[in-house]
PDB file of C-alpha atoms in Angstrom:
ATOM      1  CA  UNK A   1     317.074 267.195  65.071  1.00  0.00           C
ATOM      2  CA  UNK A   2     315.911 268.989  61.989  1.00  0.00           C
ATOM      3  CA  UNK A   3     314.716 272.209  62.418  1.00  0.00           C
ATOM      4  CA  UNK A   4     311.711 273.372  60.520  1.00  0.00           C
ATOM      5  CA  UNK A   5     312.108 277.482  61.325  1.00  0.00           C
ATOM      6  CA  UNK A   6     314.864 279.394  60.540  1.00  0.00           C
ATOM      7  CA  UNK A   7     316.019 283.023  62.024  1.00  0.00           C
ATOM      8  CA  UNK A   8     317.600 285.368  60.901  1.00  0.00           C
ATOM      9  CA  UNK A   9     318.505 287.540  64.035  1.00  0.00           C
ATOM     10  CA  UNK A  10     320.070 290.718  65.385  1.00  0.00           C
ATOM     11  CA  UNK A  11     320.141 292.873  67.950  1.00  0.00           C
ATOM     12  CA  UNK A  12     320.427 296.704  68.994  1.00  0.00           C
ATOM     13  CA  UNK A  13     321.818 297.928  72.326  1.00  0.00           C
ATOM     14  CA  UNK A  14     322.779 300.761  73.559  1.00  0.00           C
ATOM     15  CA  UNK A  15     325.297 301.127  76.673  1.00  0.00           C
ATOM     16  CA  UNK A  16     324.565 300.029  80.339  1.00  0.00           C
ATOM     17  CA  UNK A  17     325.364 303.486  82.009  1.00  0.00           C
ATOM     18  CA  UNK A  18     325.231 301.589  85.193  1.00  0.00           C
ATOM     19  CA  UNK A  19     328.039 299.550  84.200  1.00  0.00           C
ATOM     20  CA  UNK A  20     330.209 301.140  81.635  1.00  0.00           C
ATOM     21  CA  UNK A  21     332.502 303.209  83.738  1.00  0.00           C
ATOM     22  CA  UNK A  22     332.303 307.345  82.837  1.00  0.00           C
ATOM     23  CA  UNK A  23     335.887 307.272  81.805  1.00  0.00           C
ATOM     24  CA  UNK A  24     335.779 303.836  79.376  1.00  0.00           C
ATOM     25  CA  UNK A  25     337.016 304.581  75.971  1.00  0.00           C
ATOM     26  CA  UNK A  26     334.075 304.436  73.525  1.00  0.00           C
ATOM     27  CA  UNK A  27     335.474 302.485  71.075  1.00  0.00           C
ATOM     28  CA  UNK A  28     336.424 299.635  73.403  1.00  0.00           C
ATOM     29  CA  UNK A  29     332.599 299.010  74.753  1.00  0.00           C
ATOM     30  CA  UNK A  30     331.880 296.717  72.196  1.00  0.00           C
ATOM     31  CA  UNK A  31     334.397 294.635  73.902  1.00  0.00           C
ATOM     32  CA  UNK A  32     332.126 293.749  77.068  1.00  0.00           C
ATOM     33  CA  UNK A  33     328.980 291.924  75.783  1.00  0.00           C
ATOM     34  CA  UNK A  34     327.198 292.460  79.249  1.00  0.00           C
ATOM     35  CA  UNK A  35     327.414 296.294  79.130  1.00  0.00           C
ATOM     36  CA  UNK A  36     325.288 296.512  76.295  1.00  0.00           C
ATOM     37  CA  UNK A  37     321.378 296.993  77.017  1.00  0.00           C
ATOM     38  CA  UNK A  38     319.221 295.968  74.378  1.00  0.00           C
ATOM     39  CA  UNK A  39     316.813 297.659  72.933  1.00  0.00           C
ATOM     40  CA  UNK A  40     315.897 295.599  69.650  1.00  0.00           C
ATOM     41  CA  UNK A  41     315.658 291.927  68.674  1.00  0.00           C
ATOM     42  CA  UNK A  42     315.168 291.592  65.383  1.00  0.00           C
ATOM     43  CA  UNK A  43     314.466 288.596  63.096  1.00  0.00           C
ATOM     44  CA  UNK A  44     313.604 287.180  59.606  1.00  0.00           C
ATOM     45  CA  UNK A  45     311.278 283.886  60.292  1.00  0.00           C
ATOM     46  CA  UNK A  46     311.326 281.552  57.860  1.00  0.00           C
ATOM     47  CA  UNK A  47     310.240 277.712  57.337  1.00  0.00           C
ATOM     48  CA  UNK A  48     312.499 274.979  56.353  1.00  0.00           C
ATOM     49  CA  UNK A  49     311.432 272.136  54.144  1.00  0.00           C
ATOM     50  CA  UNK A  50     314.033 269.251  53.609  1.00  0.00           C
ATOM     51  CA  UNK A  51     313.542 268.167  50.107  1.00  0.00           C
ATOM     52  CA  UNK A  52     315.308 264.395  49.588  1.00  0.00           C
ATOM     53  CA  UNK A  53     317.709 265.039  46.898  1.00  0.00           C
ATOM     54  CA  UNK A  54     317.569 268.743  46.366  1.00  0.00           C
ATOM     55  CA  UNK A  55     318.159 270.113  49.668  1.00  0.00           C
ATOM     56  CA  UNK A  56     316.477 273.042  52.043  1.00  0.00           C
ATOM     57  CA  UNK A  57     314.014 274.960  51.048  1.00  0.00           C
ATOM     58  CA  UNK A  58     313.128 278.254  52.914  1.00  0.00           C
ATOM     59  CA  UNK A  59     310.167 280.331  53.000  1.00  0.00           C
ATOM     60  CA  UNK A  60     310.190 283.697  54.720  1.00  0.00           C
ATOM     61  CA  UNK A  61     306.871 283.830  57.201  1.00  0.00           C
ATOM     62  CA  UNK A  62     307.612 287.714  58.320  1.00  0.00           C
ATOM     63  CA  UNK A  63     310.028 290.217  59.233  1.00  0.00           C
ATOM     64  CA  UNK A  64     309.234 291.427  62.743  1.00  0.00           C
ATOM     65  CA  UNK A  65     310.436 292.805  66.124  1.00  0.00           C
ATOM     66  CA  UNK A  66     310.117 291.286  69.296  1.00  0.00           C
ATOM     67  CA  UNK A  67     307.464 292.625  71.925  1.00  0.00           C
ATOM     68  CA  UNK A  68     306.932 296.386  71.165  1.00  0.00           C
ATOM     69  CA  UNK A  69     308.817 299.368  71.222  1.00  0.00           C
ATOM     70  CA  UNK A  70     307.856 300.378  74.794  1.00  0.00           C
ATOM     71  CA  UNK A  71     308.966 297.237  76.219  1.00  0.00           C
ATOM     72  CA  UNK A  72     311.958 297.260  78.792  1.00  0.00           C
ATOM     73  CA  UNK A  73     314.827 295.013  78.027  1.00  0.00           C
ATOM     74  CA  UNK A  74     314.181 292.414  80.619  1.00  0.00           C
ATOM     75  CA  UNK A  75     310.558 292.103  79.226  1.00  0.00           C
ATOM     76  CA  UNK A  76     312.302 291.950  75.685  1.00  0.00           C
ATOM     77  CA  UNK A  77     314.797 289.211  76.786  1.00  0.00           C
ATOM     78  CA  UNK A  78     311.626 286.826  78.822  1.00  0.00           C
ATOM     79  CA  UNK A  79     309.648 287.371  75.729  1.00  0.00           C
ATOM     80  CA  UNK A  80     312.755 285.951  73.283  1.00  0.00           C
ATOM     81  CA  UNK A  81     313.919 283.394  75.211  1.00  0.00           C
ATOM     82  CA  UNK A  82     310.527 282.110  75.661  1.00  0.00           C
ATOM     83  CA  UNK A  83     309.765 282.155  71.813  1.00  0.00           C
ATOM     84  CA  UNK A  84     313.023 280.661  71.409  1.00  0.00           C
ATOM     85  CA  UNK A  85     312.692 277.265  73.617  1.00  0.00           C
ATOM     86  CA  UNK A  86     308.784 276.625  71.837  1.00  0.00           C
ATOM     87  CA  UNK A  87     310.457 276.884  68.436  1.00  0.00           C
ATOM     88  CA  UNK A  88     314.162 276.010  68.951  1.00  0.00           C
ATOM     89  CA  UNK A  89     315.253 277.545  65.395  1.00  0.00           C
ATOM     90  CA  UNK A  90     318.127 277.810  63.389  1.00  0.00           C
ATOM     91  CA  UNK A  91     320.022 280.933  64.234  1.00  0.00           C
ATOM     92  CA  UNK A  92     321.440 282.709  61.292  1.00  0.00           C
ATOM     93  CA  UNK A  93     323.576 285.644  62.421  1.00  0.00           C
ATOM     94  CA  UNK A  94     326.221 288.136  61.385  1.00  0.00           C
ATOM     95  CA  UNK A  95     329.267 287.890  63.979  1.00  0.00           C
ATOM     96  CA  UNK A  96     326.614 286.532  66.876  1.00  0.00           C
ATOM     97  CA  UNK A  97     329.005 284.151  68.259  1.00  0.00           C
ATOM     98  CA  UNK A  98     331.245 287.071  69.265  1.00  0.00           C
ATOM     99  CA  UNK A  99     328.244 289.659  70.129  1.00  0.00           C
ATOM    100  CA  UNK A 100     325.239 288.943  69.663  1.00  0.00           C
ATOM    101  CA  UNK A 101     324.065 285.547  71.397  1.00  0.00           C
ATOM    102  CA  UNK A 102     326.789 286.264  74.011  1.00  0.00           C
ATOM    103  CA  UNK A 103     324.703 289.367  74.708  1.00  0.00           C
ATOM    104  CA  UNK A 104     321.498 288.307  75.072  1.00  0.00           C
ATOM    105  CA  UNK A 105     322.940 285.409  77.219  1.00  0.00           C
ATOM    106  CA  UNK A 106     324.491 287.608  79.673  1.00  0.00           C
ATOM    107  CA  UNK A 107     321.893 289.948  79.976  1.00  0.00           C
ATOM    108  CA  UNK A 108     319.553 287.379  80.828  1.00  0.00           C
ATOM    109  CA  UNK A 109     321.743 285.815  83.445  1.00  0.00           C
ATOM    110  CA  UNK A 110     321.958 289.594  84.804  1.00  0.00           C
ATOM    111  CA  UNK A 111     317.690 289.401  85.488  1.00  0.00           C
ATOM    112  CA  UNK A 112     317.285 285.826  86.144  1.00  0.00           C
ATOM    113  CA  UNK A 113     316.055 284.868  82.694  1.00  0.00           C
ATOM    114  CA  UNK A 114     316.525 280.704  81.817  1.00  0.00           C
ATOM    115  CA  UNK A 115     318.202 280.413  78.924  1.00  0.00           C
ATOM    116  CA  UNK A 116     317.554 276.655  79.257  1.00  0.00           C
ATOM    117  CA  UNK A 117     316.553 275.754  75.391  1.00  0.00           C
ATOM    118  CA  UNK A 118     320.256 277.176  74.224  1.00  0.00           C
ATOM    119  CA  UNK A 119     322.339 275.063  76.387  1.00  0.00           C
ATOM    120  CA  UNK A 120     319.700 271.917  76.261  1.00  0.00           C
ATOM    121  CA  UNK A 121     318.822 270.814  73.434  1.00  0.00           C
ATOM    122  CA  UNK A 122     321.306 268.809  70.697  1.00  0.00           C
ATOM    123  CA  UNK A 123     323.987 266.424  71.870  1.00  0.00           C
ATOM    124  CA  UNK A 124     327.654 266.051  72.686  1.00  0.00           C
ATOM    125  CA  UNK A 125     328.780 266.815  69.216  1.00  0.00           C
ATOM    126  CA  UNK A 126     325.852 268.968  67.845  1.00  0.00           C
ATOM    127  CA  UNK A 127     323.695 272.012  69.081  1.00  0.00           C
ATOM    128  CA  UNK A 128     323.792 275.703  69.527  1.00  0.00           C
ATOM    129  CA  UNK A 129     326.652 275.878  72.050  1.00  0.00           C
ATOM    130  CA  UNK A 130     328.980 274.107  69.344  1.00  0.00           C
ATOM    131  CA  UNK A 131     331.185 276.453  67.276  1.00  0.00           C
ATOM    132  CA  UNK A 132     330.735 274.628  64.390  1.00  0.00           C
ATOM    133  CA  UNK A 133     327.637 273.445  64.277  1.00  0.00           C
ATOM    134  CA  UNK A 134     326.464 275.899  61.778  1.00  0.00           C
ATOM    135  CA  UNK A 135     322.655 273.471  61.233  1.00  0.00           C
ATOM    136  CA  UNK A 136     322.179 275.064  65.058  1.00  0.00           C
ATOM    137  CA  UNK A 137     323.598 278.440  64.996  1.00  0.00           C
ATOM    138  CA  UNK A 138     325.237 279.299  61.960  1.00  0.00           C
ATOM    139  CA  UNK A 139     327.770 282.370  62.256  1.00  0.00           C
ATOM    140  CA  UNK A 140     328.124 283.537  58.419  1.00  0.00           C
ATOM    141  CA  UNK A 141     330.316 286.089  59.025  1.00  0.00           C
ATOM    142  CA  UNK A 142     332.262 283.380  60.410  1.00  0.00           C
ATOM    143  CA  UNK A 143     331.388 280.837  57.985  1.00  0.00           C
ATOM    144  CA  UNK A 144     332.249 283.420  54.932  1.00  0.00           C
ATOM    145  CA  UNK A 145     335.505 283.586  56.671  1.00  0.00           C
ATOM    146  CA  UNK A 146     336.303 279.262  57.203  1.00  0.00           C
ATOM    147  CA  UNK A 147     336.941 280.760  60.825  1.00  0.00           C
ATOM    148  CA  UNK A 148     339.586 283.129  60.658  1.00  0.00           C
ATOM    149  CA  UNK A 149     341.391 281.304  58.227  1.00  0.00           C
ATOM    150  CA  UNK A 150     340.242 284.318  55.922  1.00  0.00           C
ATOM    151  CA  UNK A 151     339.933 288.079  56.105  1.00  0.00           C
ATOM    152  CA  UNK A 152     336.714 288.749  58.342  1.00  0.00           C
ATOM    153  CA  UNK A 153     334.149 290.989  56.152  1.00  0.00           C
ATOM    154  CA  UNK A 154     331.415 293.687  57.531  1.00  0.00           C
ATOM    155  CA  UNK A 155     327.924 292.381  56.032  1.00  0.00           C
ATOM    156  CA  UNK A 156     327.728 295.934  54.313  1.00  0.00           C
ATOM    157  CA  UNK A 157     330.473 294.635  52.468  1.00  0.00           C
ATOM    158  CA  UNK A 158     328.874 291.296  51.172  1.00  0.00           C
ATOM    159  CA  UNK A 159     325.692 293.163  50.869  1.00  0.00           C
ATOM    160  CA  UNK A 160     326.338 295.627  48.465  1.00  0.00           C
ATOM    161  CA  UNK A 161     328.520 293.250  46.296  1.00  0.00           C
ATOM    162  CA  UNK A 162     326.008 291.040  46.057  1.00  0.00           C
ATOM    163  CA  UNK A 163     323.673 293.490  45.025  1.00  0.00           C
ATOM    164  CA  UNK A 164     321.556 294.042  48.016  1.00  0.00           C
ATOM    165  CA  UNK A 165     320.619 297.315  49.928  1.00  0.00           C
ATOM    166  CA  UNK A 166     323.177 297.511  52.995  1.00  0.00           C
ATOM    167  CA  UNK A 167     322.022 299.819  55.562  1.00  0.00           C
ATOM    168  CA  UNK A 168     318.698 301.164  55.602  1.00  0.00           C
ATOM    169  CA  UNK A 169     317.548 303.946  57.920  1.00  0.00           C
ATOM    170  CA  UNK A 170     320.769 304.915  59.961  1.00  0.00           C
ATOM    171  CA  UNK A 171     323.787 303.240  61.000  1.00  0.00           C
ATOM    172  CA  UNK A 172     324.746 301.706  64.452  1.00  0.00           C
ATOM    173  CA  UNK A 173     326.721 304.266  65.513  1.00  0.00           C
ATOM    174  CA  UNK A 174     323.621 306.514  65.788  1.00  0.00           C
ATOM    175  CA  UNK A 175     321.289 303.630  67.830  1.00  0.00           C
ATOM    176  CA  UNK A 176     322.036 305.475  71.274  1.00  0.00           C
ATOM    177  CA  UNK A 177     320.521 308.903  69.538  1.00  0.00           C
ATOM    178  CA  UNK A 178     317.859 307.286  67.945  1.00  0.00           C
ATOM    179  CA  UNK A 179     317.053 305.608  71.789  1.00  0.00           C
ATOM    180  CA  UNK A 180     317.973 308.970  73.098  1.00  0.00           C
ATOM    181  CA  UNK A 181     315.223 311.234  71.548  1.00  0.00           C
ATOM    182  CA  UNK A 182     312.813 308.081  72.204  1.00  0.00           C
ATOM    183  CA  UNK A 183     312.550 306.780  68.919  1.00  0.00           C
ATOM    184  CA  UNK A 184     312.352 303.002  68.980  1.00  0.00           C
ATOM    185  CA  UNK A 185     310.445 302.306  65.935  1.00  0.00           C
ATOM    186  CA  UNK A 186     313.066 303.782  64.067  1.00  0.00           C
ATOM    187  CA  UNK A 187     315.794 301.425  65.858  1.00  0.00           C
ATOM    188  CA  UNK A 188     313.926 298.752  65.416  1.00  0.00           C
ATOM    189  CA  UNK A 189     313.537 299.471  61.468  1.00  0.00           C
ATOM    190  CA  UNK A 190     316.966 300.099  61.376  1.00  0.00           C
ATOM    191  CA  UNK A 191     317.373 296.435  62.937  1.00  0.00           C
ATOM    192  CA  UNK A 192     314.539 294.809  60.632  1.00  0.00           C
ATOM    193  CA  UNK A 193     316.930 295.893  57.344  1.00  0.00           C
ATOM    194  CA  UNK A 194     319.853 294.136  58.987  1.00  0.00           C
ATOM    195  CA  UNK A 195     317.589 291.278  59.483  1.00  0.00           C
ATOM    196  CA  UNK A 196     316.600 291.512  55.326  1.00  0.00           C
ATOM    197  CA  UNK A 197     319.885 291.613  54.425  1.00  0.00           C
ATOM    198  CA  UNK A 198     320.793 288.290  56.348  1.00  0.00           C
ATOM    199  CA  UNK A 199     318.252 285.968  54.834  1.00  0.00           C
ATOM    200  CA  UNK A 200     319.121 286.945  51.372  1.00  0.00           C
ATOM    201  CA  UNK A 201     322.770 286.781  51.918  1.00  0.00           C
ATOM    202  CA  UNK A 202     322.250 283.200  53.871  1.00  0.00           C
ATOM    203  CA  UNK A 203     319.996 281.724  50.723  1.00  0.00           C
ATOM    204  CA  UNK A 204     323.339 282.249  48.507  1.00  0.00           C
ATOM    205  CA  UNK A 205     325.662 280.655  51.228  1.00  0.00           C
ATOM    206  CA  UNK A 206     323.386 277.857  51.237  1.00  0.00           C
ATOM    207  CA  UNK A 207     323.249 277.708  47.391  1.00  0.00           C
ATOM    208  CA  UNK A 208     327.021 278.445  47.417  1.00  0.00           C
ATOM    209  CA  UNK A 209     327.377 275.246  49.679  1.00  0.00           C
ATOM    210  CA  UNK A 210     324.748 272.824  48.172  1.00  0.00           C
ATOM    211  CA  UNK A 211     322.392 273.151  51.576  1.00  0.00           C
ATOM    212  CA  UNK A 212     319.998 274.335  48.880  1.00  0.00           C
ATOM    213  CA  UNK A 213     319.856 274.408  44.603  1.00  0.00           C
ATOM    214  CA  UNK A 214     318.875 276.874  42.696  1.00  0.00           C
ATOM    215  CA  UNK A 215     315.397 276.479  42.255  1.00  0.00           C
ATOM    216  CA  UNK A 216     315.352 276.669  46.406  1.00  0.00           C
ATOM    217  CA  UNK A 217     317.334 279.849  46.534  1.00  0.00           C
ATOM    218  CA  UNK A 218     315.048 281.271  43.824  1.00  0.00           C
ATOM    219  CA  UNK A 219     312.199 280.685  45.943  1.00  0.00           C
ATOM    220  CA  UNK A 220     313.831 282.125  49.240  1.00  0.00           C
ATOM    221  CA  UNK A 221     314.316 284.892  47.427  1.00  0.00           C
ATOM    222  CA  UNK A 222     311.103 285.362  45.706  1.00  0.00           C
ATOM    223  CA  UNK A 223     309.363 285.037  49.313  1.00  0.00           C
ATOM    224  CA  UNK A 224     311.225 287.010  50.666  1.00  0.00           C
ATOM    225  CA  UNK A 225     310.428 290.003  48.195  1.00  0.00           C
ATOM    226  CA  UNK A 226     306.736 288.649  48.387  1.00  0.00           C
ATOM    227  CA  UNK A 227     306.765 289.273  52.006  1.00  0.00           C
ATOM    228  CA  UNK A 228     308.304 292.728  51.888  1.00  0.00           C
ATOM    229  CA  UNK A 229     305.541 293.749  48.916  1.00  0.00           C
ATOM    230  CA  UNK A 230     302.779 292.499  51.232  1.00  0.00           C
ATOM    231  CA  UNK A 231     303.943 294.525  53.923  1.00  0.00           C
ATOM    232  CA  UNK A 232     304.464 297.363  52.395  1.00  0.00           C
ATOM    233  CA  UNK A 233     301.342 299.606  52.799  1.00  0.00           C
ATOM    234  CA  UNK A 234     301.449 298.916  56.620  1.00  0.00           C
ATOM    235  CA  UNK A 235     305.507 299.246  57.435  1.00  0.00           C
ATOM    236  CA  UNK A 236     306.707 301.837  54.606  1.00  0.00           C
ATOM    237  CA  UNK A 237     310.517 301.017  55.336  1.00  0.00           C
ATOM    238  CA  UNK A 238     310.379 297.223  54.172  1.00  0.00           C
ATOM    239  CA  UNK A 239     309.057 298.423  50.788  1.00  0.00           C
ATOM    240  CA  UNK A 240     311.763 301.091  50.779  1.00  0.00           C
ATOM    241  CA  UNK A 241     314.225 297.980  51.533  1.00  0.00           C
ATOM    242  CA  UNK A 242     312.786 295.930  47.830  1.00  0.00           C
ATOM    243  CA  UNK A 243     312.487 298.684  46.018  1.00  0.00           C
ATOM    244  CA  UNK A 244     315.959 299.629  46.721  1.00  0.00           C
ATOM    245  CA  UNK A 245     316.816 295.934  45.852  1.00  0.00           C
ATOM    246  CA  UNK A 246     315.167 295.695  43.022  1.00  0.00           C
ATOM    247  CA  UNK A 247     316.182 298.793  41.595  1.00  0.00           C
ATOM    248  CA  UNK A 248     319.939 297.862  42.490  1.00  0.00           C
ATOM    249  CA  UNK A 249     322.955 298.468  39.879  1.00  0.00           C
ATOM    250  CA  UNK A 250     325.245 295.802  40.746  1.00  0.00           C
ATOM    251  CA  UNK A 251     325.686 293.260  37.851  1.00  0.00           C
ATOM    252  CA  UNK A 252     324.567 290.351  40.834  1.00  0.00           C
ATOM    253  CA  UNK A 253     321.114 289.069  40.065  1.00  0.00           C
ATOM    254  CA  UNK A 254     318.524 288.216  42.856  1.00  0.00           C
ATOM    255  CA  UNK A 255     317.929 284.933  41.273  1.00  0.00           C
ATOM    256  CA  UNK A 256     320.028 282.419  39.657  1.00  0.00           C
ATOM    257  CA  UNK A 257     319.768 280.953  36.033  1.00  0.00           C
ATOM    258  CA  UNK A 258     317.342 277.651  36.150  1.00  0.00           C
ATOM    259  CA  UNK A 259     317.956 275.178  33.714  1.00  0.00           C
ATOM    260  CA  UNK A 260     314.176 275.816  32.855  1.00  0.00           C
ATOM    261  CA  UNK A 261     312.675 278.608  32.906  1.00  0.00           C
ATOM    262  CA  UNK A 262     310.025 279.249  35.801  1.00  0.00           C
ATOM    263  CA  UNK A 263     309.411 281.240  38.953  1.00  0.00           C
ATOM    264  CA  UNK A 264     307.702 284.030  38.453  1.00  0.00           C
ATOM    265  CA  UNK A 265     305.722 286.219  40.203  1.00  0.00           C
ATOM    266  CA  UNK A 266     307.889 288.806  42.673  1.00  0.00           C
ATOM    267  CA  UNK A 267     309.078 291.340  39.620  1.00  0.00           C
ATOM    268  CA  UNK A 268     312.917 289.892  40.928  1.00  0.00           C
ATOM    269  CA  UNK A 269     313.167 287.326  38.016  1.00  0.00           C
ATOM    270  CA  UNK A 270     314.379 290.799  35.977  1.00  0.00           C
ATOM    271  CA  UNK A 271     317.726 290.464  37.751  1.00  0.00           C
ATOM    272  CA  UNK A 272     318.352 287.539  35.729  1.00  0.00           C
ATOM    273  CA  UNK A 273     318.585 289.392  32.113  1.00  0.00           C
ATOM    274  CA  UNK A 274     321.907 290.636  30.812  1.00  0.00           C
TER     275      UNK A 274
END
């Protein structure tokens, strides 16, 4: 199977009060993927093009949040899972094998939800349910990190070295307040910057690993900063996110030197001089 969508995906949550015990240290509930209640899904959509002898090619289609931000979780969860089995994407996440996909397994299971397309579709060697299958779900903390072989890294950490704006609009720690005092826009911006900083840092893994050259990571990029520009008037906090990038200090361009010159057209190609 190719796929032909890519996502770039993560999730907020917040705990389960009717299943995290009163007394339960707070720094061990991360270790219980079903006591966390989500309140976000969050993903980058992009398509992919296969291009014979120069590899992928991705163009971002939006930056959104699922449902809306009055939507319960299980609501959130039928809605995904739904989405998920008509388009059967690549998953691009940040430590999901650990957290996130286990998550929004589990709390499916918990409400009845069919998780059907995640367990279905591929074969005995390949698909999402495969550790290693990174053309189905592809873990890039994990990937970054050949598996544990290496030291695992925070995506702030790759983020800012590679020149790219980190957290935007909070920090996770501060999800539960932001749910508390019944701001889920805010969460789900928060989650939508994640999101942004994903895609970008995938398009250099896949340049770093020949999935794509650099004329296709140049693109990624520039569509992605097209996207954000376009969406700017509407959702303030994804122009915030490319002006931030674009106005970034670390000596890491945005886009990579071509052989020829070319692509144009997103204000990023500045990155490139000096």
């Amino acid at each position: 199977m190719r796929h032909e969508t890519l996502w770039c995906l993560d999730i907020e949550t917040v705990p389960d009060g009717d299943l995290v015990p009163a007394d339960w240290p707070s720094d061990q509930f991360i270790a219980k993927a079903i006591w966390h209640r989500v309140v976000a899904i969050s993903v980058v959509e992009a398509s992919v093009e296969h291009v014979p002898g120069r590899g992928e090619r991705y163009e971002v289609r939006c930056c959104r949040s699922g449902g809306e931000a009055g939507w319960d979780e299980r609501r959130l969860l039928q809605a995904f899972w739904k989405r998920f089995a008509e388009l059967r994407p690549r998953i691009v996440s940040w430590n999901g094998r650990r957290f996130d996909l286990p998550t929004l397994r589990l709390r499916a299971m918990m409400y009845g939800i069919s998780a059907e397309a995640w367990y279905a579709t591929g074969d005995r060697w390949h698909g999402y349910t495969h550790r290693y299958s990174s053309e189905w779900h592809c873990d890039l903390m994990e990937e970054l990190a050949d598996h544990g072989a290496a030291t695992r890294l925070g995506m702030q950490d790759v983020a800012v070295a590679m020149g790219l704006p980190g957290k935007v609009g909070g920090h996770g720690s501060e999800v539960a307040e932001m749910v508390a005092r019944g701001d889920l826009e805010a969460v789900r911006a928060y989650c939508e910057g994640d999101v942004l900083n994903l895609f970008a840092l995938y398009a250099r893994w896949a340049l770093l690993t020949g999935l794509t050259d650099g004329a296709g990571h140049n693109a990624a990029m520039d569509s992605l900063a097209s996207c954000l520009a376009a969406s700017r008037a509407e959702r303030p906090h994804l122009g915030a996110f490319l002006d931030r990038w674009q106005s970034s200090p670390r000596p890491a361009p945005a886009l990579v030197p071509l052989p020829k010159p070319g692509l144009a057209g997103s204000g990023l190609e500045r990155s490139t001089q000096g």
